[in-house]
mmCIF file with all atom_site columns, C-alpha atoms in Angstrom:
data_model
loop_
_atom_site.group_PDB
_atom_site.id
_atom_site.type_symbol
_atom_site.label_atom_id
_atom_site.label_alt_id
_atom_site.label_comp_id
_atom_site.label_asym_id
_atom_site.label_entity_id
_atom_site.label_seq_id
_atom_site.pdbx_PDB_ins_code
_atom_site.Cartn_x
_atom_site.Cartn_y
_atom_site.Cartn_z
_atom_site.occupancy
_atom_site.B_iso_or_equiv
_atom_site.pdbx_formal_charge
_atom_site.auth_seq_id
_atom_site.auth_comp_id
_atom_site.auth_asym_id
_atom_site.auth_atom_id
_atom_site.pdbx_PDB_model_num
ATOM 1   C CA . MET A 1 1   ? 112.880 107.975 115.151 1.00 0.00 ? 1   MET A CA 1
ATOM 2   C CA . LEU A 1 2   ? 110.037 106.942 117.450 1.00 0.00 ? 2   LEU A CA 1
ATOM 3   C CA . CYS A 1 3   ? 110.161 103.484 118.995 1.00 0.00 ? 3   CYS A CA 1
ATOM 4   C CA . PRO A 1 4   ? 107.215 101.451 117.646 1.00 0.00 ? 4   PRO A CA 1
ATOM 5   C CA . TYR A 1 5   ? 106.831 99.783  121.062 1.00 0.00 ? 5   TYR A CA 1
ATOM 6   C CA . CYS A 1 6   ? 107.039 102.579 123.645 1.00 0.00 ? 6   CYS A CA 1
ATOM 7   C CA . GLY A 1 7   ? 107.055 105.741 121.507 1.00 0.00 ? 7   GLY A CA 1
ATOM 8   C CA . HIS A 1 8   ? 110.366 107.031 122.912 1.00 0.00 ? 8   HIS A CA 1
ATOM 9   C CA . ASN A 1 9   ? 112.132 109.322 120.429 1.00 0.00 ? 9   ASN A CA 1
ATOM 10  C CA . ASP A 1 10  ? 115.727 108.176 120.919 1.00 0.00 ? 10  ASP A CA 1
ATOM 11  C CA . SER A 1 11  ? 117.393 105.014 119.648 1.00 0.00 ? 11  SER A CA 1
ATOM 12  C CA . LYS A 1 12  ? 120.830 103.802 118.687 1.00 0.00 ? 12  LYS A CA 1
ATOM 13  C CA . VAL A 1 13  ? 121.813 102.131 115.445 1.00 0.00 ? 13  VAL A CA 1
ATOM 14  C CA . ILE A 1 14  ? 123.136 98.613  115.983 1.00 0.00 ? 14  ILE A CA 1
ATOM 15  C CA . ASP A 1 15  ? 123.641 97.571  112.357 1.00 0.00 ? 15  ASP A CA 1
ATOM 16  C CA . SER A 1 16  ? 123.409 99.181  108.906 1.00 0.00 ? 16  SER A CA 1
ATOM 17  C CA . ARG A 1 17  ? 123.292 97.285  105.613 1.00 0.00 ? 17  ARG A CA 1
ATOM 18  C CA . ASP A 1 18  ? 122.685 98.036  101.966 1.00 0.00 ? 18  ASP A CA 1
ATOM 19  C CA . ALA A 1 19  ? 119.143 97.051  101.011 1.00 0.00 ? 19  ALA A CA 1
ATOM 20  C CA . GLY A 1 20  ? 119.169 97.496  97.237  1.00 0.00 ? 20  GLY A CA 1
ATOM 21  C CA . GLU A 1 21  ? 117.481 100.849 96.746  1.00 0.00 ? 21  GLU A CA 1
ATOM 22  C CA . GLY A 1 22  ? 118.279 102.089 100.248 1.00 0.00 ? 22  GLY A CA 1
ATOM 23  C CA . ILE A 1 23  ? 119.721 101.269 103.657 1.00 0.00 ? 23  ILE A CA 1
ATOM 24  C CA . ARG A 1 24  ? 118.403 98.848  106.273 1.00 0.00 ? 24  ARG A CA 1
ATOM 25  C CA . ARG A 1 25  ? 119.135 99.879  109.857 1.00 0.00 ? 25  ARG A CA 1
ATOM 26  C CA . ARG A 1 26  ? 118.670 97.762  112.973 1.00 0.00 ? 26  ARG A CA 1
ATOM 27  C CA . ARG A 1 27  ? 117.918 100.022 115.944 1.00 0.00 ? 27  ARG A CA 1
ATOM 28  C CA . GLU A 1 28  ? 117.564 99.643  119.708 1.00 0.00 ? 28  GLU A CA 1
ATOM 29  C CA . CYS A 1 29  ? 115.319 101.877 121.784 1.00 0.00 ? 29  CYS A CA 1
ATOM 30  C CA . LEU A 1 30  ? 117.269 103.602 124.577 1.00 0.00 ? 30  LEU A CA 1
ATOM 31  C CA . GLN A 1 31  ? 114.253 103.472 126.907 1.00 0.00 ? 31  GLN A CA 1
ATOM 32  C CA . CYS A 1 32  ? 112.694 99.991  126.531 1.00 0.00 ? 32  CYS A CA 1
ATOM 33  C CA . SER A 1 33  ? 115.725 98.247  124.899 1.00 0.00 ? 33  SER A CA 1
ATOM 34  C CA . LEU A 1 34  ? 113.544 96.577  122.251 1.00 0.00 ? 34  LEU A CA 1
ATOM 35  C CA . ARG A 1 35  ? 114.903 96.354  118.720 1.00 0.00 ? 35  ARG A CA 1
ATOM 36  C CA . PHE A 1 36  ? 113.275 97.348  115.437 1.00 0.00 ? 36  PHE A CA 1
ATOM 37  C CA . THR A 1 37  ? 114.254 97.761  111.797 1.00 0.00 ? 37  THR A CA 1
ATOM 38  C CA . THR A 1 38  ? 113.992 100.863 109.624 1.00 0.00 ? 38  THR A CA 1
ATOM 39  C CA . TYR A 1 39  ? 114.514 101.242 105.903 1.00 0.00 ? 39  TYR A CA 1
ATOM 40  C CA . GLU A 1 40  ? 115.835 104.433 104.384 1.00 0.00 ? 40  GLU A CA 1
ATOM 41  C CA . ARG A 1 41  ? 115.517 105.346 100.722 1.00 0.00 ? 41  ARG A CA 1
ATOM 42  C CA . ILE A 1 42  ? 117.273 108.196 98.992  1.00 0.00 ? 42  ILE A CA 1
ATOM 43  C CA . GLN A 1 43  ? 114.685 110.819 98.182  1.00 0.00 ? 43  GLN A CA 1
ATOM 44  C CA . SER A 1 44  ? 115.088 111.944 94.641  1.00 0.00 ? 44  SER A CA 1
ATOM 45  C CA . THR A 1 45  ? 113.477 114.972 93.098  1.00 0.00 ? 45  THR A CA 1
ATOM 46  C CA . ALA A 1 46  ? 109.702 114.954 93.241  1.00 0.00 ? 46  ALA A CA 1
ATOM 47  C CA . LEU A 1 47  ? 108.052 113.735 90.069  1.00 0.00 ? 47  LEU A CA 1
ATOM 48  C CA . LEU A 1 48  ? 104.731 115.193 89.051  1.00 0.00 ? 48  LEU A CA 1
ATOM 49  C CA . VAL A 1 49  ? 102.373 113.060 87.001  1.00 0.00 ? 49  VAL A CA 1
ATOM 50  C CA . VAL A 1 50  ? 100.200 114.977 84.543  1.00 0.00 ? 50  VAL A CA 1
ATOM 51  C CA . LYS A 1 51  ? 96.805  113.273 84.354  1.00 0.00 ? 51  LYS A CA 1
ATOM 52  C CA . ARG A 1 52  ? 94.600  113.049 81.248  1.00 0.00 ? 52  ARG A CA 1
ATOM 53  C CA . ASP A 1 53  ? 92.426  115.921 82.475  1.00 0.00 ? 53  ASP A CA 1
ATOM 54  C CA . GLY A 1 54  ? 95.465  118.156 83.076  1.00 0.00 ? 54  GLY A CA 1
ATOM 55  C CA . ARG A 1 55  ? 95.632  117.752 86.861  1.00 0.00 ? 55  ARG A CA 1
ATOM 56  C CA . ARG A 1 56  ? 99.068  117.248 88.373  1.00 0.00 ? 56  ARG A CA 1
ATOM 57  C CA . GLU A 1 57  ? 99.828  115.027 91.321  1.00 0.00 ? 57  GLU A CA 1
ATOM 58  C CA . GLU A 1 58  ? 103.009 113.741 92.863  1.00 0.00 ? 58  GLU A CA 1
ATOM 59  C CA . PHE A 1 59  ? 104.184 110.306 91.699  1.00 0.00 ? 59  PHE A CA 1
ATOM 60  C CA . ASN A 1 60  ? 103.021 107.762 94.250  1.00 0.00 ? 60  ASN A CA 1
ATOM 61  C CA . ARG A 1 61  ? 104.783 104.396 94.189  1.00 0.00 ? 61  ARG A CA 1
ATOM 62  C CA . ASP A 1 62  ? 102.152 102.926 96.548  1.00 0.00 ? 62  ASP A CA 1
ATOM 63  C CA . LYS A 1 63  ? 99.394  103.838 94.090  1.00 0.00 ? 63  LYS A CA 1
ATOM 64  C CA . LEU A 1 64  ? 101.343 102.166 91.276  1.00 0.00 ? 64  LEU A CA 1
ATOM 65  C CA . MET A 1 65  ? 101.938 99.084  93.436  1.00 0.00 ? 65  MET A CA 1
ATOM 66  C CA . GLY A 1 66  ? 98.234  98.927  94.286  1.00 0.00 ? 66  GLY A CA 1
ATOM 67  C CA . SER A 1 67  ? 97.177  98.939  90.636  1.00 0.00 ? 67  SER A CA 1
ATOM 68  C CA . LEU A 1 68  ? 99.753  96.253  89.838  1.00 0.00 ? 68  LEU A CA 1
ATOM 69  C CA . ARG A 1 69  ? 98.523  94.094  92.721  1.00 0.00 ? 69  ARG A CA 1
ATOM 70  C CA . ILE A 1 70  ? 94.968  94.330  91.401  1.00 0.00 ? 70  ILE A CA 1
ATOM 71  C CA . ALA A 1 71  ? 96.049  93.412  87.864  1.00 0.00 ? 71  ALA A CA 1
ATOM 72  C CA . CYS A 1 72  ? 98.201  90.530  89.124  1.00 0.00 ? 72  CYS A CA 1
ATOM 73  C CA . ALA A 1 73  ? 95.800  89.173  91.744  1.00 0.00 ? 73  ALA A CA 1
ATOM 74  C CA . LYS A 1 74  ? 95.957  85.371  91.990  1.00 0.00 ? 74  LYS A CA 1
ATOM 75  C CA . ARG A 1 75  ? 98.586  85.089  89.248  1.00 0.00 ? 75  ARG A CA 1
ATOM 76  C CA . PRO A 1 76  ? 101.632 82.782  89.564  1.00 0.00 ? 76  PRO A CA 1
ATOM 77  C CA . LEU A 1 77  ? 104.325 85.466  89.700  1.00 0.00 ? 77  LEU A CA 1
ATOM 78  C CA . PRO A 1 78  ? 107.844 85.186  91.126  1.00 0.00 ? 78  PRO A CA 1
ATOM 79  C CA . THR A 1 79  ? 108.293 86.603  94.610  1.00 0.00 ? 79  THR A CA 1
ATOM 80  C CA . GLY A 1 80  ? 109.223 90.276  94.515  1.00 0.00 ? 80  GLY A CA 1
ATOM 81  C CA . ALA A 1 81  ? 108.398 90.708  90.818  1.00 0.00 ? 81  ALA A CA 1
ATOM 82  C CA . LEU A 1 82  ? 105.967 93.568  91.423  1.00 0.00 ? 82  LEU A CA 1
ATOM 83  C CA . GLU A 1 83  ? 108.306 95.389  93.797  1.00 0.00 ? 83  GLU A CA 1
ATOM 84  C CA . ARG A 1 84  ? 111.128 95.112  91.230  1.00 0.00 ? 84  ARG A CA 1
ATOM 85  C CA . MET A 1 85  ? 108.791 96.406  88.535  1.00 0.00 ? 85  MET A CA 1
ATOM 86  C CA . VAL A 1 86  ? 107.836 99.461  90.611  1.00 0.00 ? 86  VAL A CA 1
ATOM 87  C CA . ILE A 1 87  ? 111.497 100.159 91.415  1.00 0.00 ? 87  ILE A CA 1
ATOM 88  C CA . ASP A 1 88  ? 112.440 99.814  87.715  1.00 0.00 ? 88  ASP A CA 1
ATOM 89  C CA . ILE A 1 89  ? 109.628 102.095 86.562  1.00 0.00 ? 89  ILE A CA 1
ATOM 90  C CA . GLU A 1 90  ? 110.445 104.715 89.194  1.00 0.00 ? 90  GLU A CA 1
ATOM 91  C CA . GLY A 1 91  ? 114.129 104.556 88.214  1.00 0.00 ? 91  GLY A CA 1
ATOM 92  C CA . ASP A 1 92  ? 113.301 104.903 84.510  1.00 0.00 ? 92  ASP A CA 1
ATOM 93  C CA . LEU A 1 93  ? 111.090 107.901 85.250  1.00 0.00 ? 93  LEU A CA 1
ATOM 94  C CA . GLN A 1 94  ? 113.915 109.538 87.228  1.00 0.00 ? 94  GLN A CA 1
ATOM 95  C CA . LYS A 1 95  ? 116.344 108.878 84.349  1.00 0.00 ? 95  LYS A CA 1
ATOM 96  C CA . LEU A 1 96  ? 114.079 110.843 82.001  1.00 0.00 ? 96  LEU A CA 1
ATOM 97  C CA . GLY A 1 97  ? 115.263 113.909 83.908  1.00 0.00 ? 97  GLY A CA 1
ATOM 98  C CA . ARG A 1 98  ? 111.938 115.707 83.761  1.00 0.00 ? 98  ARG A CA 1
ATOM 99  C CA . ALA A 1 99  ? 109.962 117.168 86.641  1.00 0.00 ? 99  ALA A CA 1
ATOM 100 C CA . GLU A 1 100 ? 106.625 116.326 84.977  1.00 0.00 ? 100 GLU A CA 1
ATOM 101 C CA . ILE A 1 101 ? 105.701 113.044 83.326  1.00 0.00 ? 101 ILE A CA 1
ATOM 102 C CA . ARG A 1 102 ? 102.456 112.300 81.522  1.00 0.00 ? 102 ARG A CA 1
ATOM 103 C CA . SER A 1 103 ? 100.362 109.520 83.055  1.00 0.00 ? 103 SER A CA 1
ATOM 104 C CA . SER A 1 104 ? 100.373 107.851 79.628  1.00 0.00 ? 104 SER A CA 1
ATOM 105 C CA . THR A 1 105 ? 104.174 107.457 79.899  1.00 0.00 ? 105 THR A CA 1
ATOM 106 C CA . VAL A 1 106 ? 103.796 105.638 83.215  1.00 0.00 ? 106 VAL A CA 1
ATOM 107 C CA . GLY A 1 107 ? 100.937 103.536 81.832  1.00 0.00 ? 107 GLY A CA 1
ATOM 108 C CA . GLU A 1 108 ? 102.907 102.452 78.777  1.00 0.00 ? 108 GLU A CA 1
ATOM 109 C CA . MET A 1 109 ? 105.880 101.474 80.958  1.00 0.00 ? 109 MET A CA 1
ATOM 110 C CA . VAL A 1 110 ? 103.552 99.281  83.029  1.00 0.00 ? 110 VAL A CA 1
ATOM 111 C CA . ILE A 1 111 ? 101.884 97.806  79.925  1.00 0.00 ? 111 ILE A CA 1
ATOM 112 C CA . GLN A 1 112 ? 105.223 96.817  78.363  1.00 0.00 ? 112 GLN A CA 1
ATOM 113 C CA . ARG A 1 113 ? 106.511 95.191  81.543  1.00 0.00 ? 113 ARG A CA 1
ATOM 114 C CA . LEU A 1 114 ? 103.278 93.321  82.237  1.00 0.00 ? 114 LEU A CA 1
ATOM 115 C CA . LYS A 1 115 ? 103.152 92.024  78.679  1.00 0.00 ? 115 LYS A CA 1
ATOM 116 C CA . GLY A 1 116 ? 106.477 90.267  79.289  1.00 0.00 ? 116 GLY A CA 1
ATOM 117 C CA . LEU A 1 117 ? 105.678 89.178  82.843  1.00 0.00 ? 117 LEU A CA 1
ATOM 118 C CA . ASP A 1 118 ? 102.108 87.869  82.684  1.00 0.00 ? 118 ASP A CA 1
ATOM 119 C CA . ARG A 1 119 ? 99.688  88.086  79.759  1.00 0.00 ? 119 ARG A CA 1
ATOM 120 C CA . VAL A 1 120 ? 96.548  87.801  81.888  1.00 0.00 ? 120 VAL A CA 1
ATOM 121 C CA . ALA A 1 121 ? 97.723  90.611  84.178  1.00 0.00 ? 121 ALA A CA 1
ATOM 122 C CA . TYR A 1 122 ? 98.537  92.614  81.038  1.00 0.00 ? 122 TYR A CA 1
ATOM 123 C CA . ILE A 1 123 ? 94.979  92.191  79.715  1.00 0.00 ? 123 ILE A CA 1
ATOM 124 C CA . ARG A 1 124 ? 93.512  93.101  83.113  1.00 0.00 ? 124 ARG A CA 1
ATOM 125 C CA . PHE A 1 125 ? 95.598  96.260  83.363  1.00 0.00 ? 125 PHE A CA 1
ATOM 126 C CA . ALA A 1 126 ? 95.057  97.198  79.705  1.00 0.00 ? 126 ALA A CA 1
ATOM 127 C CA . SER A 1 127 ? 91.281  96.820  80.018  1.00 0.00 ? 127 SER A CA 1
ATOM 128 C CA . VAL A 1 128 ? 91.243  99.532  82.683  1.00 0.00 ? 128 VAL A CA 1
ATOM 129 C CA . TYR A 1 129 ? 94.119  101.671 81.389  1.00 0.00 ? 129 TYR A CA 1
ATOM 130 C CA . ARG A 1 130 ? 92.928  101.748 77.787  1.00 0.00 ? 130 ARG A CA 1
ATOM 131 C CA . ALA A 1 131 ? 89.276  101.920 78.925  1.00 0.00 ? 131 ALA A CA 1
ATOM 132 C CA . PHE A 1 132 ? 87.908  99.301  76.547  1.00 0.00 ? 132 PHE A CA 1
ATOM 133 C CA . ALA A 1 133 ? 84.498  100.586 75.496  1.00 0.00 ? 133 ALA A CA 1
ATOM 134 C CA . ASP A 1 134 ? 82.966  97.202  74.787  1.00 0.00 ? 134 ASP A CA 1
ATOM 135 C CA . LEU A 1 135 ? 83.614  93.491  74.470  1.00 0.00 ? 135 LEU A CA 1
ATOM 136 C CA . GLU A 1 136 ? 84.686  93.853  70.824  1.00 0.00 ? 136 GLU A CA 1
ATOM 137 C CA . THR A 1 137 ? 87.562  96.179  71.752  1.00 0.00 ? 137 THR A CA 1
ATOM 138 C CA . PHE A 1 138 ? 88.615  93.727  74.463  1.00 0.00 ? 138 PHE A CA 1
ATOM 139 C CA . LYS A 1 139 ? 88.461  90.856  71.954  1.00 0.00 ? 139 LYS A CA 1
ATOM 140 C CA . GLU A 1 140 ? 90.542  92.809  69.429  1.00 0.00 ? 140 GLU A CA 1
ATOM 141 C CA . GLU A 1 141 ? 93.278  93.377  72.044  1.00 0.00 ? 141 GLU A CA 1
ATOM 142 C CA . VAL A 1 142 ? 93.401  89.671  72.917  1.00 0.00 ? 142 VAL A CA 1
ATOM 143 C CA . GLU A 1 143 ? 93.444  88.693  69.225  1.00 0.00 ? 143 GLU A CA 1
ATOM 144 C CA . ALA A 1 144 ? 96.256  91.184  68.534  1.00 0.00 ? 144 ALA A CA 1
ATOM 145 C CA . MET A 1 145 ? 98.279  89.637  71.331  1.00 0.00 ? 145 MET A CA 1
ATOM 146 C CA . LEU A 1 146 ? 97.611  86.124  70.032  1.00 0.00 ? 146 LEU A CA 1
ATOM 147 C CA . SER A 1 147 ? 98.347  87.016  66.393  1.00 0.00 ? 147 SER A CA 1
ATOM 148 C CA . ALA A 1 148 ? 101.755 88.330  67.434  1.00 0.00 ? 148 ALA A CA 1
ATOM 149 C CA . LYS A 1 149 ? 102.523 84.788  68.601  1.00 0.00 ? 149 LYS A CA 1
ATOM 150 C CA . VAL A 1 150 ? 101.531 83.000  65.353  1.00 0.00 ? 150 VAL A CA 1
ATOM 151 C CA . GLY A 1 151 ? 104.293 80.753  64.068  1.00 0.00 ? 151 GLY A CA 1
ATOM 152 C CA . ALA A 1 152 ? 106.181 80.729  67.368  1.00 0.00 ? 152 ALA A CA 1
ATOM 153 C CA . THR A 1 153 ? 105.987 78.549  70.427  1.00 0.00 ? 153 THR A CA 1
ATOM 154 C CA . GLN A 1 154 ? 105.499 80.084  73.852  1.00 0.00 ? 154 GLN A CA 1
ATOM 155 C CA . GLN A 1 155 ? 109.209 79.716  74.668  1.00 0.00 ? 155 GLN A CA 1
ATOM 156 C CA . ALA A 1 156 ? 110.368 81.289  71.406  1.00 0.00 ? 156 ALA A CA 1
ATOM 157 C CA . ALA A 1 157 ? 107.965 84.175  71.999  1.00 0.00 ? 157 ALA A CA 1
ATOM 158 C CA . GLY A 1 158 ? 109.571 84.882  75.355  1.00 0.00 ? 158 GLY A CA 1
ATOM 159 C CA . VAL A 1 159 ? 106.708 83.701  77.548  1.00 0.00 ? 159 VAL A CA 1
ATOM 160 C CA . PRO A 1 160 ? 108.046 82.462  80.895  1.00 0.00 ? 160 PRO A CA 1
ATOM 161 C CA . GLU A 1 161 ? 107.878 78.714  81.582  1.00 0.00 ? 161 GLU A CA 1
ATOM 162 C CA . ASN A 1 162 ? 105.601 79.200  84.605  1.00 0.00 ? 162 ASN A CA 1
ATOM 163 C CA . GLN A 1 163 ? 103.151 81.210  82.478  1.00 0.00 ? 163 GLN A CA 1
ATOM 164 C CA . PRO A 1 164 ? 99.976  79.229  81.810  1.00 0.00 ? 164 PRO A CA 1
ATOM 165 C CA . ARG A 1 165 ? 98.370  79.451  78.391  1.00 0.00 ? 165 ARG A CA 1
ATOM 166 C CA . LEU A 1 166 ? 95.955  82.316  77.914  1.00 0.00 ? 166 LEU A CA 1
ATOM 167 C CA . PHE A 1 167 ? 93.728  80.275  75.576  1.00 0.00 ? 167 PHE A CA 1
ATOM 168 C CA . HIS A 1 168 ? 93.933  76.660  74.432  1.00 0.00 ? 168 HIS A CA 1
ATOM 169 C CA . LEU A 1 169 ? 93.816  76.595  70.651  1.00 0.00 ? 169 LEU A CA 1
ATOM 170 C CA . ASP A 1 170 ? 93.618  73.639  68.270  1.00 0.00 ? 170 ASP A CA 1
ATOM 171 C CA . ASN A 1 171 ? 96.865  74.555  66.499  1.00 0.00 ? 171 ASN A CA 1
ATOM 172 C CA . GLY A 1 172 ? 98.788  74.289  69.786  1.00 0.00 ? 172 GLY A CA 1
ATOM 173 C CA . LEU A 1 173 ? 99.668  77.982  69.970  1.00 0.00 ? 173 LEU A CA 1
ATOM 174 C CA . ALA A 1 174 ? 98.405  80.166  72.726  1.00 0.00 ? 174 ALA A CA 1
#
């Protein structure tokens, strides 16, 4: 482990703690005596994602996190919600026990989780993922989401309290 301050390649571990999906280690450089933290994650078997065009690429949690950040930009989400979502999706993919997973499987996992977390982020992600061809297709998706809520209040439909209404309608449902 290289020291981030002086670049020396030897350090000692001062403290180790469980950090959820891995281990957090506090280290001290043996040359400059400055301390730094490292995080270690257990490396599971490599997952290959099969793209729509047949290409295969290794599952990249940073790429997934990036697309979620774009979809959830400027949304009132709980702290750490996106990181938990990425960890959950990666865990669910590992539990499938397959070396190759279709990109549509990953996309549907994201869609389902976003639908429950934030409806605006869901629509943003779905518009790119499902490649809406025109405004009518986009409108149909929003109407389908709204029609699923008919006859139920936001709370009964499982929409979080901090979730603002997607549309303000005369009948009080959104």
